[in-house]
Amino acid sequence: MSNAAKAQTTLSTFQNFNLSATYANWDADGSQIINGGTGFTPVITSGTTPGSFEVQAEGYGSGAYNFASPINASGANEFVFTFTINSPSGGPFWMNPGVDIADGTHLVHLAADPASFPGSSGGYLNYGNFTQGTYTLYGPLHDQFGGADLDVSTITAFNLELDPAGYGAGAPYDITYGSLVLTTSPEPTTLALLGIGAAGLVIARRRIKVS
């Protein structure tokens, strides 16, 4: 991620945060075996400090958060998503802690820039080899399945999910969400032009010294 980010819009710091709806194994009812779940009752904690929203569950689960009114993040072209995997220990385990963002007309399935997580496969936010620790994933606001880009002027909701995949449904996991931010960073073409401009300045200065 470029350090030249111009602006940012924070969608959530996950402080005093509650999901609008929970699904699959993040839902206390849906997680029960009678409903096809794993039988492990999830524990979802809303903390009073930033980055303190914690989910303990088993098996695939997800949840949606709907904004009371649309968020305008005009100009943003990149997301930054921070979370901490508290357990399982050991590994690494093939998992997917994903996030999608909606703009009122469609849901954009994000994929992180490989530079933010080299061990990822590029699928969904990213399936990859995760161990205990804090991760900051970032990438463009493109839909990885080829759908329309996110309309950043009208953001209505986002979804969190965790698919334990290779870790399976045999034991619980524990994840704490830190922040979800949209930023404005220079496009690659802009960075290239800036580089050309900087090179031109260096050459001009050398010519002045020689003359």
Rosetta silent file (secondary structure, phi, psi, omega in degrees, C-alpha in Angstrom):
SEQUENCE: MSNAAKAQTTLSTFQNFNLSATYANWDADGSQIINGGTGFTPVITSGTTPGSFEVQAEGYGSGAYNFASPINASGANEFVFTFTINSPSGGPFWMNPGVDIADGTHLVHLAADPASFPGSSGGYLNYGNFTQGTYTLYGPLHDQFGGADLDVSTITAFNLELDPAGYGAGAPYDITYGSLVLTTSPEPTTLALLGIGAAGLVIARRRIKVS
SCORE:     score description
SCORE:     0.000 S_00000001
   1 L     0.000  135.277 -179.304    0.000    0.000    0.000 S_00000001
   2 L   -69.413  143.007  175.244    1.314    3.405   -0.900 S_00000001
   3 L   -79.900   -0.662 -176.573    2.222    5.781    1.904 S_00000001
   4 L   -94.124   24.538  178.860    0.874    8.595   -0.275 S_00000001
   5 L   -56.421  133.964 -173.826   -2.765    7.981    0.671 S_00000001
   6 L   -91.718  -33.697 -176.364   -4.622   11.286    0.349 S_00000001
   7 E  -156.388  165.343  176.926   -7.750   10.666    2.424 S_00000001
   8 E  -150.145  151.918  174.820   -9.598    7.971    4.255 S_00000001
   9 E  -124.643  121.903 -179.664  -13.090    7.025    5.386 S_00000001
  10 E   -87.588  116.967  176.764  -13.420    4.694    8.352 S_00000001
  11 E   -79.936  -33.263  175.933  -16.306    2.276    7.905 S_00000001
  12 E  -165.488  141.206  168.401  -15.760    0.766   11.347 S_00000001
  13 L  -102.801    3.091  178.701  -13.306    0.677   14.253 S_00000001
  14 L    56.610   40.594  174.669  -15.348   -2.218   15.700 S_00000001
  15 L  -108.495  130.470 -174.896  -15.943   -0.385   18.975 S_00000001
  16 L    48.953   46.459 -171.299  -19.334   -0.961   20.612 S_00000001
  17 L  -103.728  137.705  175.347  -20.087   -2.815   17.402 S_00000001
  18 L  -137.371  134.539  177.798  -22.947   -5.219   16.750 S_00000001
  19 L   -68.731  147.647  177.070  -23.787   -7.051   13.560 S_00000001
  20 L   -75.661  -29.278  179.356  -27.193   -6.400   12.015 S_00000001
  21 E  -157.384  148.445  177.404  -27.612  -10.102   11.211 S_00000001
  22 E  -123.394  151.128 -175.283  -25.643  -13.327   11.668 S_00000001
  23 E  -135.699  161.567  177.494  -25.639  -16.432    9.509 S_00000001
  24 E    50.903 -129.039 -172.860  -24.562  -20.075    9.551 S_00000001
  25 L   -81.593    1.824  169.664  -22.310  -20.865   12.513 S_00000001
  26 L   -90.201   -7.642  179.083  -22.174  -17.253   13.732 S_00000001
  27 L   -98.096  127.950 -174.694  -25.895  -17.496   14.442 S_00000001
  28 L   -58.839  -36.324  179.114  -26.746  -19.071   17.790 S_00000001
  29 L   -80.082  -46.510 -177.061  -29.746  -20.906   16.323 S_00000001
  30 L   -66.506  -20.304 -177.820  -28.275  -21.765   12.943 S_00000001
  31 L   -76.697  -12.537 -176.624  -25.120  -23.178   14.512 S_00000001
  32 L   -74.747  146.762 -174.496  -27.001  -26.049   16.119 S_00000001
  33 H   -57.517  -34.132 -178.762  -26.697  -29.486   14.567 S_00000001
  34 H   -62.846  -22.846  178.274  -30.458  -29.708   14.067 S_00000001
  35 H  -101.603   10.754  179.677  -30.107  -26.780   11.629 S_00000001
  36 L    91.312    4.200  179.907  -27.093  -28.234    9.862 S_00000001
  37 L   -84.399 -171.508 -176.544  -24.537  -26.371   11.971 S_00000001
  38 L   -84.883  -16.242 -177.337  -21.595  -27.668   13.940 S_00000001
  39 L    91.959   -3.341  177.910  -23.358  -27.658   17.300 S_00000001
  40 L   -93.081  121.144  179.660  -20.938  -25.124   18.785 S_00000001
  41 L   -77.442  121.111 -176.750  -22.774  -22.069   20.129 S_00000001
  42 L   -68.355  152.274  173.967  -20.886  -18.938   19.009 S_00000001
  43 E  -119.635  113.293 -178.535  -19.731  -16.294   21.484 S_00000001
  44 E  -116.667  121.475 -173.405  -19.773  -12.780   20.007 S_00000001
  45 E  -116.145  129.488  176.721  -18.460   -9.966   22.201 S_00000001
  46 E  -103.049  110.552 -177.089  -18.841   -6.244   21.581 S_00000001
  47 L   -87.175  166.318 -177.932  -16.026   -4.357   23.321 S_00000001
  48 L   -97.235    2.574  178.155  -15.878   -0.736   24.443 S_00000001
  49 L  -118.505  155.073  178.447  -12.484    0.015   22.898 S_00000001
  50 L   -55.998  140.589  177.662  -11.531    0.267   19.200 S_00000001
  51 L    69.819   37.127 -175.766  -10.740   -3.081   17.646 S_00000001
  52 L  -124.969   21.516  176.661  -12.483   -5.117   20.321 S_00000001
  53 E   -89.092  118.118 -169.465  -15.228   -6.919   18.417 S_00000001
  54 E  -122.876  137.969  178.204  -14.549  -10.631   18.923 S_00000001
  55 E  -124.556  124.566  171.909  -16.091  -13.747   17.415 S_00000001
  56 E  -115.710  119.553 -175.752  -15.566  -17.250   18.776 S_00000001
  57 E  -153.320 -177.397  179.869  -17.205  -19.882   16.584 S_00000001
  58 L  -143.076  127.806 -176.681  -16.706  -23.179   14.820 S_00000001
  59 L    83.585  175.533 -176.588  -17.173  -23.803   11.114 S_00000001
  60 L   -62.319  134.760  175.533  -18.166  -21.299    8.429 S_00000001
  61 E  -150.091  159.606  179.441  -19.973  -18.210    9.718 S_00000001
  62 E  -155.112  167.820  178.693  -20.760  -14.696    8.585 S_00000001
  63 E  -156.629  149.395 -179.087  -22.533  -11.511    9.592 S_00000001
  64 E  -112.046  145.811  173.220  -23.837   -8.326    7.972 S_00000001
  65 E  -124.737  121.844 -179.812  -23.669   -4.741    9.185 S_00000001
  66 E  -105.138  128.028  178.136  -26.090   -2.215    7.688 S_00000001
  67 E   -72.818  144.113  179.357  -25.363    1.504    8.023 S_00000001
  68 E   -62.090  -33.842  174.429  -28.193    3.653    9.380 S_00000001
  69 E  -144.415  151.587 -176.112  -27.633    5.967    6.394 S_00000001
  70 E   -57.541  145.264  177.642  -25.364    5.554    3.347 S_00000001
  71 E   -97.161  132.711  177.568  -21.671    6.432    3.728 S_00000001
  72 L  -102.491  110.925  178.242  -20.067    8.726    1.162 S_00000001
  73 L  -119.271   41.582 -176.091  -16.420    7.825    0.595 S_00000001
  74 L   -51.356  134.690 -179.456  -16.050    9.547   -2.766 S_00000001
  75 L    96.002  -18.167 -179.209  -12.563    9.260   -4.206 S_00000001
  76 L   -68.499  141.710  177.501  -11.649    6.104   -2.315 S_00000001
  77 L  -137.048    9.741 -177.136  -10.082    3.368   -4.401 S_00000001
  78 E  -150.604  144.163  173.615   -8.601    0.997   -1.812 S_00000001
  79 E  -105.566  154.087  173.408   -9.703   -0.845    1.332 S_00000001
  80 E  -133.243  119.563 -172.656   -7.599   -1.566    4.429 S_00000001
  81 E  -123.740  120.976 -177.078   -8.874   -4.379    6.679 S_00000001
  82 E  -118.485  135.566  178.389   -7.240   -5.224   10.020 S_00000001
  83 E  -154.408  162.523  179.027   -8.001   -8.218   12.238 S_00000001
  84 E  -125.847  126.529  173.504   -6.297  -10.493   14.763 S_00000001
  85 E   -90.957  112.461 -178.208   -6.522  -14.282   14.816 S_00000001
  86 E   -85.086  -32.786  176.236   -6.331  -15.248   18.479 S_00000001
  87 E  -158.144  153.187   15.322   -6.712  -18.989   17.908 S_00000001
  88 L   -80.044  158.865  172.745   -6.098  -21.634   16.729 S_00000001
  89 L   -87.737  168.535 -179.639   -2.434  -21.712   17.642 S_00000001
  90 L    81.629 -145.227  179.958    0.098  -23.575   15.592 S_00000001
  91 L    87.365 -153.066   10.966   -0.563  -24.093   11.936 S_00000001
  92 L   -72.498  156.248  179.679   -0.465  -22.385    9.546 S_00000001
  93 E  -116.336  140.586  179.157   -4.095  -23.173    8.703 S_00000001
  94 E   -78.003  109.659 -174.273   -5.823  -22.623    5.359 S_00000001
  95 E  -140.255  169.146  175.793   -8.571  -20.122    6.207 S_00000001
  96 E  -139.049   98.861  170.659  -10.512  -17.200    4.755 S_00000001
  97 E   -90.494   95.001 -169.161  -11.355  -14.187    6.930 S_00000001
  98 E  -102.365  164.437  173.621  -13.292  -12.277    4.298 S_00000001
  99 E  -146.138  137.337  174.208  -15.103   -8.972    3.900 S_00000001
 100 E  -123.425  153.141  179.395  -17.508   -7.728    1.213 S_00000001
 101 E  -126.520  137.946 -178.975  -18.910   -4.208    0.803 S_00000001
 102 E  -112.067  148.601  179.731  -22.316   -3.240   -0.626 S_00000001
 103 L  -118.478   16.483  178.712  -23.354    0.011   -2.296 S_00000001
 104 L    97.407  -22.221  177.506  -27.122   -0.449   -2.358 S_00000001
 105 L  -114.211  -29.308  179.687  -27.240   -2.065   -5.776 S_00000001
 106 L  -159.778  164.448  179.355  -24.758   -4.922   -5.474 S_00000001
 107 E  -101.009  129.127 -179.087  -22.224   -6.616   -3.236 S_00000001
 108 E   -99.794  119.142 -178.880  -18.559   -6.258   -4.161 S_00000001
 109 E   -87.886  107.547 -172.156  -16.462   -9.342   -3.400 S_00000001
 110 L   -83.454  154.256  172.241  -13.043   -7.979   -2.491 S_00000001
 111 L  -133.655  134.943 -177.473   -9.638   -9.569   -2.974 S_00000001
 112 L   -76.136  149.861  172.403   -6.520   -8.367   -1.200 S_00000001
 113 L   -63.207  129.037  179.980   -3.420   -7.184   -3.018 S_00000001
 114 H   -53.698  -25.634 -179.926   -0.921  -10.082   -2.887 S_00000001
 115 H   -64.520  -25.819 -179.141    1.633   -7.609   -1.516 S_00000001
 116 H   -84.413  -18.577  179.945   -0.391   -7.396    1.697 S_00000001
 117 L  -154.026   82.550 -173.645   -0.528  -11.169    2.139 S_00000001
 118 L   -57.703  -24.597 -177.310    2.009  -13.053   -0.019 S_00000001
 119 L   -86.120    9.538 -175.201    0.728  -16.470    1.105 S_00000001
 120 E   -87.656  165.582  179.479   -2.770  -15.903   -0.245 S_00000001
 121 L   -99.768   -9.902 -177.064   -4.399  -17.474   -3.265 S_00000001
 122 L    87.914    1.547  179.780   -6.275  -14.368   -4.395 S_00000001
 123 L   -90.120  139.084 -176.086   -9.646  -15.989   -3.737 S_00000001
 124 L    47.851 -146.635 -178.097  -12.303  -13.992   -1.911 S_00000001
 125 L   -65.599  -51.125  151.360  -10.704  -11.562    0.524 S_00000001
 126 L   178.578  120.374  164.445   -8.112  -14.136    0.700 S_00000001
 127 L   -71.873  134.115  179.862   -7.873  -17.805    1.355 S_00000001
 128 E  -170.162  179.859  179.947   -4.395  -18.318    2.682 S_00000001
 129 E   -88.765  105.165 -177.638   -2.196  -19.835    5.340 S_00000001
 130 E  -107.648  144.975  171.280   -2.989  -18.009    8.579 S_00000001
 131 L  -126.188 -179.328  174.275   -1.479  -18.390   12.027 S_00000001
 132 L   -57.912  140.591  177.357   -2.057  -16.503   15.258 S_00000001
 133 E   143.976  175.619 -179.011   -1.343  -12.806   14.830 S_00000001
 134 E  -100.624  135.100 -177.527   -2.557   -9.479   13.503 S_00000001
 135 E  -123.761  142.317  171.565   -3.067   -8.967    9.775 S_00000001
 136 E  -124.413  106.784  179.330   -3.603   -5.854    7.672 S_00000001
 137 E  -103.942  143.267  179.633   -4.910   -6.704    4.210 S_00000001
 138 E  -144.138  160.554  179.263   -5.491   -4.101    1.529 S_00000001
 139 E   176.486  177.350 -177.383   -6.455   -3.954   -2.106 S_00000001
 140 E   -73.877  163.690 -178.690   -8.532   -2.213   -4.789 S_00000001
 141 L   -91.570   40.908  176.494  -12.306   -1.842   -4.652 S_00000001
 142 L   -93.502  152.681  174.416  -12.814   -4.127   -7.652 S_00000001
 143 L   -85.681  124.781 -174.172  -15.104   -7.148   -7.629 S_00000001
 144 L   -69.206  -13.988  178.591  -12.968  -10.248   -7.978 S_00000001
 145 L   -97.519    8.984  175.130  -15.691  -11.996   -9.993 S_00000001
 146 L    91.138    7.216  176.833  -15.775   -9.252  -12.624 S_00000001
 147 L   -74.138  179.599 -179.392  -18.810   -7.342  -11.397 S_00000001
 148 L   -64.526  149.779  176.370  -19.059   -3.561  -11.277 S_00000001
 149 L   -65.319  162.473  178.776  -16.723   -1.669   -8.978 S_00000001
 150 L   -66.391  133.175  171.839  -18.011   -0.365   -5.662 S_00000001
 151 L   -82.374   97.221 -171.840  -19.951    2.905   -5.849 S_00000001
 152 L   -72.548   -8.230  178.874  -18.035    4.602   -3.055 S_00000001
 153 L   -82.544  -12.640 -176.786  -20.470    7.514   -2.887 S_00000001
 154 L  -142.624   75.706  179.132  -23.236    5.268   -1.527 S_00000001
 155 E   -92.560  123.587 -172.682  -21.955    2.544    0.794 S_00000001
 156 E  -109.844  -22.337 -174.759  -24.832    0.818    2.565 S_00000001
 157 E  -167.292  166.272  167.517  -23.411   -2.279    4.263 S_00000001
 158 E  -145.336  156.913  179.983  -20.532   -4.701    4.663 S_00000001
 159 E  -119.817  137.755  171.034  -20.287   -8.403    5.462 S_00000001
 160 E  -106.366  149.495  175.645  -17.741  -10.231    7.589 S_00000001
 161 E  -154.443  158.167  171.257  -17.135  -13.946    7.249 S_00000001
 162 E  -141.819  121.490  175.843  -14.757  -16.652    8.287 S_00000001
 163 E  -110.824  109.787 -177.863  -14.354  -19.938    6.465 S_00000001
 164 L   -70.401  -13.702  172.070  -11.990  -22.231    8.388 S_00000001
 165 H    43.819 -109.935 -177.260  -11.576  -24.334    5.230 S_00000001
 166 H   -63.559  -25.040  177.103   -8.504  -26.507    5.837 S_00000001
 167 H   -71.225  -28.861  174.305   -8.792  -25.947    9.570 S_00000001
 168 L    77.928 -171.996 -177.198  -12.212  -27.524    9.333 S_00000001
 169 L  -104.610   17.310 -173.577  -15.088  -27.578   11.794 S_00000001
 170 L   -82.716  -12.793 -178.816  -13.372  -29.760   14.361 S_00000001
 171 L  -154.810  154.256 -178.150  -12.379  -27.020   16.790 S_00000001
 172 L   -70.791  159.842  170.132  -13.332  -23.387   17.543 S_00000001
 173 E  -124.366  164.002 -177.391  -11.533  -20.309   16.262 S_00000001
 174 E  -139.466  120.836 -178.561  -11.303  -16.850   17.823 S_00000001
 175 E  -132.904  138.816  176.425  -10.948  -13.647   15.777 S_00000001
 176 E  -116.803  130.743 -177.811  -10.961   -9.971   16.804 S_00000001
 177 E   -93.402  133.834 -174.749  -11.734   -7.267   14.242 S_00000001
 178 E   -98.168  -56.557 -179.493   -9.613   -4.109   14.271 S_00000001
 179 E  -167.014  155.667  173.454  -10.779   -1.708   11.554 S_00000001
 180 E  -132.800  114.516 -172.226  -12.206   -1.408    8.056 S_00000001
 181 E  -129.248  143.732  171.023  -11.082    1.734    6.216 S_00000001
 182 E  -107.479  134.771 -177.072  -11.364    3.045    2.660 S_00000001
 183 E  -126.286  164.943  174.502   -8.473    5.144    1.395 S_00000001
 184 E  -112.001  110.458  179.798   -7.516    7.207   -1.626 S_00000001
 185 L  -120.596  151.557  179.579   -4.169    6.124   -3.035 S_00000001
 186 L   -59.710  138.766  174.335   -2.495    7.101   -6.314 S_00000001
 187 L   -69.443  157.339 -179.807   -3.296    4.831   -9.230 S_00000001
 188 H   -52.711  -38.828 -179.660   -0.311    2.969  -10.783 S_00000001
 189 H   -65.793  -37.196  178.240   -0.300    5.340  -13.774 S_00000001
 190 H   -65.306  -42.860  178.849   -0.151    8.331  -11.439 S_00000001
 191 H   -62.348  -38.643  179.213    2.742    6.770   -9.534 S_00000001
 192 H   -64.134  -43.180  178.738    4.548    6.128  -12.811 S_00000001
 193 H   -63.760  -39.155  176.866    4.098    9.761  -13.861 S_00000001
 194 H   -62.646  -38.843  178.738    5.363   10.913  -10.469 S_00000001
 195 H   -65.228  -41.161  177.965    8.407    8.709  -10.915 S_00000001
 196 H   -63.412  -42.403  179.346    9.100   10.154  -14.353 S_00000001
 197 H   -62.190  -41.972  179.689    8.719   13.654  -12.962 S_00000001
 198 H   -64.556  -40.730  178.695   11.130   12.937  -10.107 S_00000001
 199 H   -63.675  -38.745  178.751   13.670   11.487  -12.543 S_00000001
 200 H   -63.051  -38.590  178.351   13.364   14.601  -14.688 S_00000001
 201 H   -63.977  -41.468  179.400   14.101   16.832  -11.702 S_00000001
 202 H   -61.903  -44.823 -179.130   17.229   14.847  -10.880 S_00000001
 203 H   -63.686  -42.368 -179.667   18.479   15.133  -14.489 S_00000001
 204 H   -61.783  -40.460 -179.494   17.722   18.876  -14.552 S_00000001
 205 H   -66.022  -39.336  179.441   19.650   19.425  -11.324 S_00000001
 206 H   -64.141  -39.743 -179.465   22.655   17.498  -12.675 S_00000001
 207 H   -65.708  -37.702  179.240   22.660   19.623  -15.839 S_00000001
 208 H   -63.493  -40.779 -178.631   22.580   22.813  -13.778 S_00000001
 209 H   -66.896  -37.635 -176.896   25.593   21.666  -11.762 S_00000001
 210 H   -71.214  -40.185 -174.904   27.532   20.730  -14.922 S_00000001
 211 L   -73.981    0.000    0.000   26.817   24.012  -16.769 S_00000001
